Coordinates of C-alpha atoms and ligand atoms in Angstrom, one line a residue:
M1 CA 8.7 49.9 8.3
L2 CA 6.9 47.7 10.7
R3 CA 3.4 48.9 11.5
T4 CA 3.5 49.2 15.2
A5 CA -0.3 49.1 15.5
I6 CA -0.6 45.6 14.0
N7 CA -2.8 43.5 16.1
K8 CA -3.8 40.5 14.1
A9 CA -5.7 38.0 16.1
R10 CA -7.9 36.3 13.5
A11 CA -7.5 34.9 10.0
A12 CA -9.7 37.7 8.7
D13 CA -7.1 40.3 10.0
L14 CA -4.5 38.9 7.6
A15 CA -3.8 41.3 4.6
I16 CA -4.6 38.6 2.0
F17 CA -8.1 38.6 3.3
G18 CA -8.4 42.4 3.5
G19 CA -6.5 43.4 6.6
C20 CA -3.7 46.0 6.7
P21 CA -0.3 44.7 5.6
A22 CA 2.0 44.2 8.6
F23 CA 4.9 46.0 6.8
E24 CA 4.7 49.2 4.9
E25 CA 7.8 48.3 2.9
A26 CA 8.6 45.0 1.2
L27 CA 11.0 42.8 3.0
Y28 CA 13.1 40.7 0.5
V29 CA 15.0 37.5 0.7
G30 CA 18.6 38.2 -0.4
R31 CA 18.6 42.0 0.4
P32 CA 22.2 42.9 -0.3
N33 CA 24.6 43.8 2.5
L34 CA 26.4 47.0 1.8
G35 CA 29.1 47.2 4.4
D36 CA 30.8 50.6 5.1
R37 CA 29.6 52.8 2.2
R38 CA 32.3 55.3 2.9
L39 CA 35.1 52.8 2.5
F40 CA 33.5 51.3 -0.7
L41 CA 33.3 54.9 -2.2
Q42 CA 36.9 55.5 -1.2
R43 CA 37.9 52.4 -3.0
V44 CA 35.8 53.3 -6.1
N45 CA 37.5 56.7 -6.2
A46 CA 40.9 55.0 -5.8
A47 CA 40.1 52.8 -8.8
L48 CA 38.9 55.8 -10.9
D49 CA 42.0 57.8 -9.8
R50 CA 44.4 55.1 -11.0
R51 CA 42.3 54.3 -14.1
W52 CA 42.6 50.7 -13.5
L53 CA 39.2 49.2 -13.8
T54 CA 39.6 45.6 -14.6
N55 CA 42.1 42.9 -15.8
H56 CA 43.4 41.7 -12.5
G57 CA 43.8 45.1 -10.9
P58 CA 45.0 45.7 -7.4
F59 CA 41.6 45.3 -5.8
A60 CA 40.9 41.9 -7.6
R61 CA 44.3 40.7 -6.6
E62 CA 43.8 41.8 -2.9
F63 CA 40.3 40.1 -3.0
E64 CA 41.9 36.8 -4.2
Q65 CA 44.4 37.1 -1.3
R66 CA 41.8 37.8 1.3
I67 CA 39.8 34.8 0.1
Q68 CA 42.9 32.6 0.3
S69 CA 43.6 33.6 3.9
R70 CA 39.9 33.4 5.0
T71 CA 39.5 29.8 3.5
R72 CA 43.1 28.8 4.2
V73 CA 43.3 27.6 0.6
K74 CA 46.4 28.2 -1.5
H75 CA 44.9 29.6 -4.7
A76 CA 41.8 31.7 -5.3
V77 CA 40.9 32.7 -8.8
A78 CA 38.4 35.6 -8.8
V79 CA 35.8 35.4 -11.5
C80 CA 32.8 37.5 -12.7
N81 CA 30.2 35.1 -11.2
A82 CA 30.0 31.6 -9.9
T83 CA 28.2 30.2 -13.0
V84 CA 31.1 31.2 -15.2
G85 CA 33.4 30.0 -12.5
L86 CA 31.8 26.5 -12.7
E87 CA 32.1 26.6 -16.6
I88 CA 35.8 27.6 -16.5
L89 CA 36.5 24.9 -13.9
A90 CA 34.7 22.2 -16.0
R91 CA 36.9 23.1 -19.0
A92 CA 40.1 23.3 -16.9
L93 CA 39.5 19.9 -15.5
D94 CA 38.7 18.5 -19.1
L95 CA 35.3 17.2 -17.9
S96 CA 33.5 15.2 -20.6
G97 CA 30.4 13.1 -20.8
E98 CA 28.2 13.0 -17.7
V99 CA 28.4 15.0 -14.4
I100 CA 26.5 14.0 -11.4
V101 CA 24.7 16.9 -9.8
P102 CA 22.0 17.2 -7.1
A103 CA 18.5 17.9 -8.5
F104 CA 17.7 20.2 -5.6
T105 CA 19.8 23.3 -6.2
F106 CA 19.6 26.6 -8.0
I107 CA 19.4 25.9 -11.7
A108 CA 22.8 27.4 -12.4
T109 CA 24.5 24.3 -11.0
A110 CA 23.0 22.1 -13.8
H111 CA 23.0 24.7 -16.5
A112 CA 26.7 25.5 -16.2
F113 CA 27.5 21.9 -17.3
R114 CA 24.7 21.6 -19.9
W115 CA 25.8 24.9 -21.4
L116 CA 29.2 23.3 -22.2
G117 CA 27.6 20.3 -23.9
L118 CA 28.0 18.0 -20.8
T119 CA 25.2 15.9 -19.5
P120 CA 24.0 16.7 -15.9
V121 CA 22.9 13.4 -14.4
F122 CA 20.6 14.3 -11.5
C123 CA 21.0 12.7 -8.0
D124 CA 18.3 13.0 -5.3
V125 CA 19.2 14.7 -2.0
D126 CA 19.2 13.6 1.7
P127 CA 15.9 14.8 3.3
S128 CA 17.7 15.8 6.4
T129 CA 20.6 17.8 5.0
H130 CA 19.1 18.9 1.6
N131 CA 22.5 18.0 0.1
I132 CA 23.4 15.4 -2.5
D133 CA 22.8 11.9 -1.1
P134 CA 26.1 10.0 -1.4
L135 CA 24.3 6.6 -1.0
Q136 CA 22.5 7.3 -4.3
I137 CA 25.6 8.3 -6.3
E138 CA 27.2 5.0 -7.0
S139 CA 24.3 3.6 -9.1
L140 CA 24.5 6.7 -11.3
I141 CA 28.2 6.3 -12.2
T142 CA 28.8 5.0 -15.7
P143 CA 31.9 4.8 -17.9
R144 CA 30.9 8.3 -19.2
T145 CA 30.9 10.0 -15.7
S146 CA 33.8 12.5 -15.3
A147 CA 32.8 14.3 -12.2
I148 CA 30.6 14.5 -9.1
V149 CA 29.4 17.9 -8.0
G150 CA 28.3 18.6 -4.4
V151 CA 26.4 21.7 -3.6
H152 CA 26.8 23.0 0.0
L153 CA 23.1 24.1 0.2
W154 CA 22.3 26.9 2.7
G155 CA 26.0 26.9 3.7
R156 CA 25.7 23.5 5.3
A157 CA 28.6 21.4 3.9
C158 CA 27.9 18.2 2.0
D159 CA 29.2 14.8 3.4
V160 CA 32.6 15.7 2.0
D161 CA 34.3 12.5 3.3
A162 CA 31.8 10.2 1.6
L163 CA 32.0 12.2 -1.6
E164 CA 35.8 12.1 -1.6
A165 CA 35.8 8.4 -1.0
L166 CA 33.4 7.8 -3.9
A167 CA 35.4 10.1 -6.3
R168 CA 38.6 8.3 -5.4
R169 CA 37.0 4.9 -5.8
H170 CA 35.7 5.7 -9.3
A171 CA 38.6 7.9 -10.4
V172 CA 36.3 10.9 -11.2
K173 CA 36.8 14.5 -10.3
L174 CA 35.1 16.0 -7.3
I175 CA 34.0 19.7 -7.3
F176 CA 31.8 21.7 -5.1
D177 CA 29.4 24.4 -6.0
A178 CA 30.0 26.4 -2.8
A179 CA 27.9 29.4 -3.9
H180 CA 26.2 29.5 -0.4
A181 CA 29.2 28.5 1.6
F182 CA 31.8 31.2 1.8
G183 CA 32.4 31.3 5.6
S184 CA 31.2 27.8 6.3
S185 CA 33.2 24.9 7.7
Y186 CA 33.1 21.1 7.5
R187 CA 34.4 19.2 10.5
G188 CA 36.3 22.3 11.6
R189 CA 38.0 22.9 8.2
R190 CA 36.8 25.9 6.2
V191 CA 35.0 25.2 3.0
G192 CA 37.2 25.9 -0.1
G193 CA 39.8 23.3 0.1
F194 CA 37.7 20.1 -0.5
G195 CA 37.7 18.0 -3.8
D196 CA 39.5 19.3 -6.8
A197 CA 38.2 22.8 -6.4
E198 CA 35.3 24.8 -5.0
V199 CA 33.4 27.6 -6.5
F200 CA 32.0 30.6 -4.4
S201 CA 29.4 33.1 -5.5
F202 CA 29.6 36.7 -4.5
H203 CA 26.4 37.7 -6.1
A204 CA 24.5 40.7 -4.7
T205 CA 22.2 38.3 -2.8
K206 CA 25.0 36.4 -1.0
S207 CA 26.3 37.3 2.5
I208 CA 29.5 38.6 1.1
N209 CA 28.8 40.2 -2.3
A210 CA 30.9 41.7 -5.1
L211 CA 27.8 43.0 -6.8
E212 CA 28.3 40.1 -9.2
G213 CA 31.3 38.0 -8.6
G214 CA 32.7 34.6 -7.7
A215 CA 36.0 32.7 -7.1
V216 CA 37.3 29.2 -7.9
V217 CA 39.6 28.0 -5.1
T218 CA 41.9 25.1 -5.1
N219 CA 45.1 23.8 -3.6
N220 CA 46.3 22.5 -6.9
A221 CA 48.9 25.0 -8.4
A222 CA 48.7 23.6 -11.9
L223 CA 44.9 23.7 -12.0
A224 CA 44.9 27.3 -10.5
E225 CA 47.2 28.3 -13.4
R226 CA 44.9 26.8 -16.0
L227 CA 41.9 28.6 -14.5
R228 CA 43.8 31.9 -14.6
Q229 CA 44.5 31.4 -18.3
M230 CA 41.0 30.3 -19.1
R231 CA 39.3 33.2 -17.4
D232 CA 41.5 35.5 -19.5
F233 CA 40.9 34.5 -23.1
G234 CA 43.7 31.8 -22.8
F235 CA 46.5 34.4 -22.3
A236 CA 49.5 33.2 -20.3
G237 CA 50.9 36.0 -18.2
D238 CA 51.4 39.1 -20.5
H239 CA 48.8 39.7 -23.2
D240 CA 51.0 38.5 -26.0
D241 CA 51.0 34.8 -25.6
V242 CA 47.8 32.8 -26.2
I243 CA 48.3 29.3 -25.1
G244 CA 44.8 27.9 -25.4
A245 CA 41.1 28.6 -25.7
G246 CA 39.6 30.8 -23.0
T247 CA 36.8 33.0 -22.1
N248 CA 36.3 36.4 -20.3
G249 CA 35.5 35.6 -16.7
K250 CA 37.5 38.4 -15.0
L251 CA 36.3 40.2 -12.0
N252 CA 36.3 44.1 -12.4
E253 CA 37.7 46.5 -9.8
I254 CA 34.4 48.0 -8.7
S255 CA 33.1 44.5 -7.9
A256 CA 36.4 43.6 -6.2
A257 CA 36.1 46.9 -4.2
M258 CA 32.6 45.9 -3.0
G259 CA 33.9 42.5 -2.1
L260 CA 36.8 43.8 -0.1
T261 CA 34.4 46.2 1.8
L262 CA 32.1 43.3 2.7
L263 CA 35.1 41.2 3.8
D264 CA 36.0 44.1 6.2
S265 CA 32.5 43.8 7.8
M266 CA 32.2 40.0 7.5
D267 CA 32.2 39.3 11.3
D268 CA 29.6 42.0 12.0
I269 CA 27.4 40.6 9.1
I270 CA 27.6 37.1 10.5
A271 CA 26.7 38.3 14.0
A272 CA 23.7 40.2 12.8
N273 CA 22.6 37.2 10.6
R274 CA 23.0 34.8 13.5
Q275 CA 20.9 37.0 15.8
V276 CA 18.0 37.1 13.3
Y277 CA 18.3 33.4 12.6
Q278 CA 18.2 32.6 16.3
R279 CA 15.2 34.9 16.8
Y280 CA 13.4 33.1 14.0
L281 CA 14.2 29.7 15.6
Y282 CA 12.8 30.9 18.9
G283 CA 9.8 32.5 17.3
L284 CA 8.9 29.5 15.2
S285 CA 9.4 26.9 17.8
G286 CA 6.4 24.6 18.5
I287 CA 4.4 25.8 15.4
P288 CA 3.0 22.5 14.1
G289 CA 4.3 21.6 10.7
I290 CA 6.8 24.4 10.4
R291 CA 10.4 23.1 10.6
P292 CA 13.3 25.6 10.2
V293 CA 16.6 24.4 8.8
V294 CA 19.0 24.3 11.7
Y295 CA 22.7 25.0 11.5
D296 CA 25.2 22.8 13.4
E297 CA 26.6 25.0 16.2
C298 CA 29.9 23.2 16.0
E299 CA 30.5 24.4 12.5
E300 CA 30.9 27.8 11.0
N301 CA 28.1 29.3 8.9
T302 CA 27.0 32.7 7.9
F303 CA 23.5 32.1 8.9
H304 CA 22.5 34.0 5.7
Y305 CA 19.6 31.7 4.8
V306 CA 16.5 31.3 7.0
I307 CA 14.7 28.3 5.5
L308 CA 11.5 26.6 6.5
E309 CA 10.0 23.2 5.6
V310 CA 6.2 23.4 5.6
D311 CA 4.4 20.2 6.3
E312 CA 0.9 20.8 4.9
T313 CA -0.7 18.0 6.8
R314 CA 0.5 19.2 10.2
A315 CA 0.4 23.0 9.5
G316 CA -3.1 22.8 7.9
L317 CA -1.9 25.0 5.0
S318 CA 0.5 24.5 2.1
R319 CA 3.8 26.1 1.6
D320 CA 2.3 28.1 -1.4
Q321 CA -0.6 29.3 0.7
L322 CA 1.8 30.4 3.5
M323 CA 3.9 32.2 0.9
E324 CA 1.0 34.0 -0.7
L325 CA -0.2 35.0 2.7
L326 CA 3.2 36.4 3.7
R327 CA 3.5 38.2 0.5
A328 CA 0.3 40.1 1.1
E329 CA 1.9 41.3 4.3
N330 CA 4.9 42.5 2.4
V331 CA 7.1 39.6 3.4
M332 CA 8.5 38.5 0.1
A333 CA 9.3 34.9 0.9
R334 CA 10.8 32.8 -1.9
R335 CA 10.3 29.2 -3.0
Y336 CA 14.0 28.2 -3.1
F337 CA 14.3 26.0 -5.1
H338 CA 11.1 25.2 -7.1
P339 CA 10.8 23.1 -9.1
G340 CA 13.6 20.6 -8.8
C341 CA 16.2 21.0 -11.7
H342 CA 15.0 17.8 -13.4
R343 CA 11.5 19.5 -13.7
A344 CA 12.9 22.6 -15.4
E345 CA 13.6 23.1 -19.0
P346 CA 15.5 21.9 -21.0
Y347 CA 15.7 18.8 -18.8
R348 CA 11.9 18.3 -18.5
S349 CA 11.4 17.9 -22.2
D350 CA 14.6 16.2 -23.0
P351 CA 13.8 12.4 -23.7
Q352 CA 17.1 11.3 -21.9
Y353 CA 15.6 12.5 -18.6
A354 CA 12.2 10.6 -19.2
G355 CA 11.4 8.5 -16.2
V356 CA 14.0 10.3 -13.8
K357 CA 12.5 10.2 -10.3
M358 CA 13.6 12.5 -7.6
P359 CA 11.1 12.0 -4.7
V360 CA 13.0 13.9 -2.0
T361 CA 13.7 16.8 -4.3
D362 CA 10.1 16.9 -5.4
Q363 CA 8.9 16.9 -1.8
L364 CA 11.5 19.6 -0.7
A365 CA 10.4 21.7 -3.9
Q366 CA 6.8 21.7 -2.5
R367 CA 7.8 22.4 1.1
V368 CA 10.7 24.7 1.3
L369 CA 10.4 28.4 1.9
A370 CA 13.1 31.0 2.2
L371 CA 12.3 34.0 4.6
P372 CA 13.8 37.5 4.6
S373 CA 16.9 37.3 6.7
G374 CA 19.9 39.2 8.1
G375 CA 20.6 42.8 9.0
S376 CA 17.9 44.3 6.7
V377 CA 15.2 42.4 8.6
G378 CA 16.4 42.7 12.3
I379 CA 14.9 41.1 15.2
D380 CA 11.7 43.1 15.6
K381 CA 10.6 42.2 12.1
A382 CA 11.7 38.6 12.5
D383 CA 9.5 38.4 15.5
A384 CA 6.6 40.0 13.6
I385 CA 7.0 37.5 10.8
C386 CA 7.1 34.7 13.3
R387 CA 3.8 36.0 14.8
L388 CA 2.2 36.0 11.3
I389 CA 3.2 32.5 10.6
R390 CA 2.0 31.4 14.1
L391 CA -1.4 33.0 13.6
A392 CA -1.8 31.5 10.0
V393 CA -1.1 28.0 11.4
A394 CA -3.3 28.4 14.5
E395 CA -6.1 29.7 12.2
S396 CA -5.4 27.3 9.4
A397 CA -9.0 25.9 9.2
Q398 CA -10.4 29.5 8.8
V399 CA -7.4 30.4 6.4
R400 CA -8.3 27.4 4.2
S401 CA -11.9 28.3 4.0
L402 CA -11.1 32.0 3.3
F403 CA -8.7 30.8 0.5
A404 CA -11.6 28.6 -0.9
A405 CA -14.0 31.4 -0.8
Q406 CA -11.5 33.7 -2.7
A407 CA -11.0 31.0 -5.2
D408 CA -14.8 30.5 -5.8
L409 CA -15.1 34.3 -6.2
A410 CA -12.3 34.5 -8.7
Q411 CA -13.9 31.6 -10.6
Y412 CA -17.2 33.4 -10.7
Q413 CA -15.6 36.6 -11.8
A414 CA -13.7 34.8 -14.6
L415 CA -16.9 33.2 -15.7
F416 CA -18.8 36.5 -15.6
T417 CA -16.1 38.3 -17.5
H418 CA -16.0 35.6 -20.0
S419 CA -19.8 35.5 -20.4
E420 CA -19.9 39.2 -20.8
N421 CA -17.7 39.0 -23.9
D422 CA -19.4 36.0 -25.2
P423 CA -22.5 36.9 -27.4
R424 CA -23.8 33.3 -27.1
V425 CA -24.3 33.6 -23.3
T426 CA -27.0 35.8 -21.7
V427 CA -26.4 36.6 -18.1
E428 CA -29.0 38.1 -15.9
R429 CA -27.6 41.0 -14.1
T430 CA -29.1 42.9 -11.1
V431 CA -28.1 46.6 -11.0
Ligands
T4K501 N1 24.9 27.7 -7.4 C1 24.0 28.0 -6.4 C2 23.6 26.9 -5.5 C3 23.4 29.2 -6.4 O1 22.5 29.5 -5.5 C4 23.7 30.2 -7.3 C5 23.1 31.6 -7.4 C6 24.8 29.9 -8.3 C7 25.3 28.6 -8.4 C8 25.2 30.8 -9.3 O2 25.9 32.0 -8.8 P1 26.1 33.3 -9.6 O3 26.4 32.9 -11.0 O4 24.8 34.1 -9.5 O5 27.2 34.0 -8.9 C9 19.3 34.8 -7.0 C10 20.6 35.1 -7.4 O6 20.7 35.9 -8.7 C11 21.6 33.9 -7.6 O7 22.9 34.4 -7.7 C12 21.4 32.9 -6.4 N2 22.2 31.7 -6.5 C13 20.0 32.6 -6.2 C14 19.8 31.7 -5.1 O8 19.3 33.8 -6.0 P2 17.0 34.8 -8.2 O9 16.5 34.4 -9.5 O10 16.2 34.4 -7.0 O11 17.2 36.4 -8.3 P3 16.1 37.6 -8.0 O12 16.5 38.7 -8.9 O13 14.8 37.0 -7.9 O14 16.6 38.2 -6.5 C15 16.6 37.4 -5.4 C16 16.2 38.1 -4.2 O15 17.1 39.1 -3.9 C17 14.9 38.9 -4.3 O16 14.1 38.6 -3.1 C18 15.1 40.3 -4.6 C19 16.5 40.5 -3.8 N3 17.4 41.4 -4.4 C20 18.1 41.0 -5.5 C21 19.0 41.9 -6.1 C22 19.8 41.4 -7.3 C23 17.7 42.7 -3.8 O17 17.0 42.9 -2.8 N4 18.5 43.4 -4.4 C24 19.3 43.1 -5.5 O18 20.2 43.9 -6.0 O19 18.5 34.3 -8.1

């Protein structure tokens, strides 16, 4: 709950320096949407009544049809999550050797390929879109490259035309990690039908969730058939005929029931997200060094992610200081995505990545902050969060010196505790 009495005017009023937190309860990034609980429970009961809980049940099949009609793509293959979806897709396309992926993304993008023994080759991103930079891809293509992977980060579509041209020119596959982009469009066409295939996530933290879930979508019928077999242990049709290796990537009925329930409310969810996003844009406007990610009004988006870039030089405080300060107020902002994938294990310690330089990714990983968004936040709380950020930046000199004083104190306390336990050190204490 928002404390109505908050009246913070000075740096010392901020909770991190001893003031009262602005919110009684924590506000999270990625708080799940629930849709109409009654409808969800009705569907759960129906699944229990018919005792059909998984293995391409009626809800999973309906979910696939609804994804097809929403994206206007011919085939949707529902899976248990997007990571497994990417893995199955890589197998179904017979990818081998190297796969070019952006370095600035959730680690699952790179791991899905590494897990299969493929080599993710990192590409830097465009600072203005946060998406893979097509201009940098060509120099990364080698005879071992089998695919380019675009990620539509924050639901803003990649430069699909440029990526399609590159993939065609070099005769490699093109796939999209569309985990953030269900409900987005590119040049008026809905995301889902680009490249060889695209993979959506319906994780609990996504605007449309199936608790855990995902879908691989494609207009290629033969590929869709392979995907279906591979997500089901390699069975073809009836469970008698195994025609190849496969895994278990099926979506269960309770997850599908949740997905359907959220699809029922999708327009309302987008409207609520958009209202909160616009409120943030308004509330953050003109704050030096705070630049929100802006969505193109001519394209569809779910406005699910409210993302800031913090320019420390202009804001007077770093992204991490801002995050710490907001967290003390119970605003659980997140560093999406930190660090860049090339700086996470196992890539960081793998000699084949030695010398890899991703300057834009490194800069974004230091600057980007995700704020709580959507219906669970609402406009009053978004306003209050903007006021906190405005105050922190306006009082940045004071904020920095209070942070420095805290650090000094912590250092002194650590020394004191250490000395207390160290028989070689005698500390004078005043009681
Ligand atoms: N590609 C991209 C570009 C992705 O962003 C993702 C997933 C994938 C691929 C893989 O998709 P899946 O295989 O998951 O379908 C979360 C999600 O677990 C992950 O799905 C998502 N991206 C990523 C961006 O966010 P974490 O490590 O941040 O999760 P966690 O547990 O810290 O929770 C995130 C926030 O959501 C917190 O603020 C708490 C809140 N939350 C979370 C859950 C699960 C809730 O309020 N309620 C909940 O039930 O990864």
